[in-house]
mmCIF file of C-alpha atoms in Angstrom:
data_model
loop_
_atom_site.group_PDB
_atom_site.id
_atom_site.type_symbol
_atom_site.label_atom_id
_atom_site.label_comp_id
_atom_site.label_asym_id
_atom_site.label_seq_id
_atom_site.Cartn_x
_atom_site.Cartn_y
_atom_site.Cartn_z
ATOM 1 C CA PRO A 1 12.095 26.952 11.498
ATOM 2 C CA PRO A 2 12.715 23.848 9.383
ATOM 3 C CA GLU A 3 16.125 23.507 7.791
ATOM 4 C CA THR A 4 16.516 23.391 4.028
ATOM 5 C CA PRO A 5 17.642 19.906 2.970
ATOM 6 C CA SER A 6 21.152 19.665 1.578
ATOM 7 C CA ALA A 7 21.773 18.736 -2.051
ATOM 8 C CA ARG A 8 22.810 15.255 -0.893
ATOM 9 C CA ASP A 9 19.594 14.806 1.110
ATOM 10 C CA GLN A 10 17.529 15.989 -1.852
ATOM 11 C CA ALA A 11 19.332 13.562 -4.186
ATOM 12 C CA GLN A 12 18.715 10.677 -1.787
ATOM 13 C CA ALA A 13 15.037 11.635 -1.504
ATOM 14 C CA GLN A 14 14.750 11.651 -5.300
ATOM 15 C CA GLN A 15 16.379 8.198 -5.470
ATOM 16 C CA ARG A 16 13.945 6.815 -2.884
ATOM 17 C CA ARG A 17 11.012 8.337 -4.774
ATOM 18 C CA ALA A 18 12.259 6.792 -8.019
ATOM 19 C CA ARG A 19 12.443 3.352 -6.347
ATOM 20 C CA ARG A 20 8.906 3.736 -4.947
ATOM 21 C CA LEU A 21 7.623 4.861 -8.353
ATOM 22 C CA ALA A 22 9.267 1.874 -10.056
ATOM 23 C CA ARG A 23 7.617 -0.501 -7.547
ATOM 24 C CA TYR A 24 4.255 1.231 -8.077
ATOM 25 C CA GLU A 25 4.562 0.882 -11.844
ATOM 26 C CA GLU A 26 5.598 -2.767 -11.474
ATOM 27 C CA VAL A 27 2.548 -3.442 -9.277
ATOM 28 C CA CYS A 28 0.262 -1.847 -11.881
ATOM 29 C CA ARG A 29 1.928 -3.788 -14.719
ATOM 30 C CA LEU A 30 1.592 -7.110 -12.879
ATOM 31 C CA ARG A 31 -2.059 -6.434 -12.066
ATOM 32 C CA ALA A 32 -2.734 -5.652 -15.715
ATOM 33 C CA ALA A 33 -1.108 -9.002 -16.514
ATOM 34 C CA GLY A 34 -3.724 -10.665 -14.321
ATOM 35 C CA LEU A 35 -1.751 -11.521 -11.170
ATOM 36 C CA SER A 36 -3.452 -11.594 -7.777
ATOM 37 C CA VAL A 37 -2.607 -9.172 -4.980
ATOM 38 C CA ARG A 38 -0.851 -11.961 -3.093
ATOM 39 C CA ALA A 39 1.246 -12.970 -6.100
ATOM 40 C CA ILE A 40 2.182 -9.342 -6.787
ATOM 41 C CA ALA A 41 3.178 -8.814 -3.159
ATOM 42 C CA GLN A 42 5.398 -11.881 -3.215
ATOM 43 C CA GLN A 43 7.005 -11.020 -6.531
ATOM 44 C CA VAL A 44 7.658 -7.346 -5.771
ATOM 45 C CA GLY A 45 8.483 -7.865 -2.092
ATOM 46 C CA LEU A 46 5.795 -5.592 -0.679
ATOM 47 C CA ASN A 47 3.142 -6.100 1.945
ATOM 48 C CA ARG A 48 -0.270 -6.995 0.527
ATOM 49 C CA ALA A 49 -1.747 -3.865 2.108
ATOM 50 C CA THR A 50 0.777 -1.741 0.216
ATOM 51 C CA VAL A 51 -0.076 -3.505 -3.023
ATOM 52 C CA GLN A 52 -3.786 -2.905 -2.371
ATOM 53 C CA LYS A 53 -3.089 0.746 -1.590
ATOM 54 C CA TYR A 54 -1.157 1.131 -4.838
ATOM 55 C CA LEU A 55 -3.921 -0.553 -6.846
ATOM 56 C CA ALA A 56 -6.641 1.584 -5.271
ATOM 57 C CA ALA A 57 -4.771 4.841 -5.916
ATOM 58 C CA PRO A 58 -5.782 6.758 -9.044
ATOM 59 C CA ALA A 59 -2.132 7.812 -9.498
ATOM 60 C CA PHE A 60 1.239 7.315 -7.823
ATOM 61 C CA PRO A 61 0.711 8.156 -4.123
ATOM 62 C CA GLU A 62 3.293 10.775 -3.189
ATOM 63 C CA ARG A 63 4.591 10.836 0.356
ATOM 64 C CA GLN A 64 3.159 13.575 2.509
ATOM 65 C CA PRO A 65 5.413 15.456 4.923
ATOM 66 C CA ARG A 66 4.681 14.790 8.546
ATOM 67 C CA PRO A 67 3.220 17.694 10.497
ATOM 68 C CA PRO A 68 5.464 19.003 13.262
ATOM 69 C CA ARG A 69 4.708 17.471 16.636
ATOM 70 C CA PRO A 70 4.759 19.478 19.828
ATOM 71 C CA SER A 71 7.764 19.018 22.085
ATOM 72 C CA VAL A 72 7.680 18.625 25.851
ATOM 73 C CA LEU A 73 10.092 21.570 25.896
ATOM 74 C CA ASP A 74 7.719 23.941 24.080
ATOM 75 C CA PRO A 75 6.330 25.536 27.279
ATOM 76 C CA PHE A 76 9.873 26.115 28.563
ATOM 77 C CA LYS A 77 11.587 27.344 25.410
ATOM 78 C CA PRO A 78 11.262 31.067 26.168
ATOM 79 C CA TYR A 79 12.916 30.591 29.571
ATOM 80 C CA ILE A 80 15.611 28.288 28.180
ATOM 81 C CA LEU A 81 16.412 30.779 25.421
ATOM 82 C CA GLU A 82 16.480 33.634 27.924
ATOM 83 C CA ARG A 83 18.923 31.779 30.184
ATOM 84 C CA TRP A 84 21.068 30.691 27.199
ATOM 85 C CA ASN A 85 21.310 34.271 25.950
ATOM 86 C CA ALA A 86 22.191 35.364 29.473
ATOM 87 C CA GLY A 87 25.273 33.146 29.275
ATOM 88 C CA CYS A 88 24.126 29.980 31.045
ATOM 89 C CA HIS A 89 25.134 27.208 28.645
ATOM 90 C CA THR A 90 24.876 24.314 31.100
ATOM 91 C CA GLY A 91 21.821 22.171 30.501
ATOM 92 C CA THR A 92 21.884 20.689 33.979
ATOM 93 C CA THR A 93 21.755 24.137 35.574
ATOM 94 C CA ILE A 94 18.852 25.236 33.406
ATOM 95 C CA TRP A 95 17.043 21.956 34.100
ATOM 96 C CA ARG A 96 17.455 22.456 37.874
ATOM 97 C CA GLU A 97 16.122 26.017 37.598
ATOM 98 C CA LEU A 98 13.113 24.742 35.671
ATOM 99 C CA ALA A 99 12.529 22.003 38.245
ATOM 100 C CA GLU A 100 12.601 24.593 41.044
ATOM 101 C CA ARG A 101 10.051 26.688 39.168
ATOM 102 C CA GLY A 102 7.771 23.671 38.885
#
């Protein structure tokens, strides 16, 4: 299960979002002033593709959380947990047992 972010992590995430939002608003303001994508990118310090993405978005594009990726350990987790709960807390031993099992 995913961990709940700490208050510090949440504050840092809010600060990063505020910086991204400020850049987005600056890009929109500069475009309204008639600057080209290239000029905006140079002035704001963003890649032209990012500037184009911002300009094409109907509203501020929020970051989407990444979906969880499968781990190479997923097929072995039940066995690892079983051995851990049985008192074997040595990773090398559990790895050798898994290697013997194929």
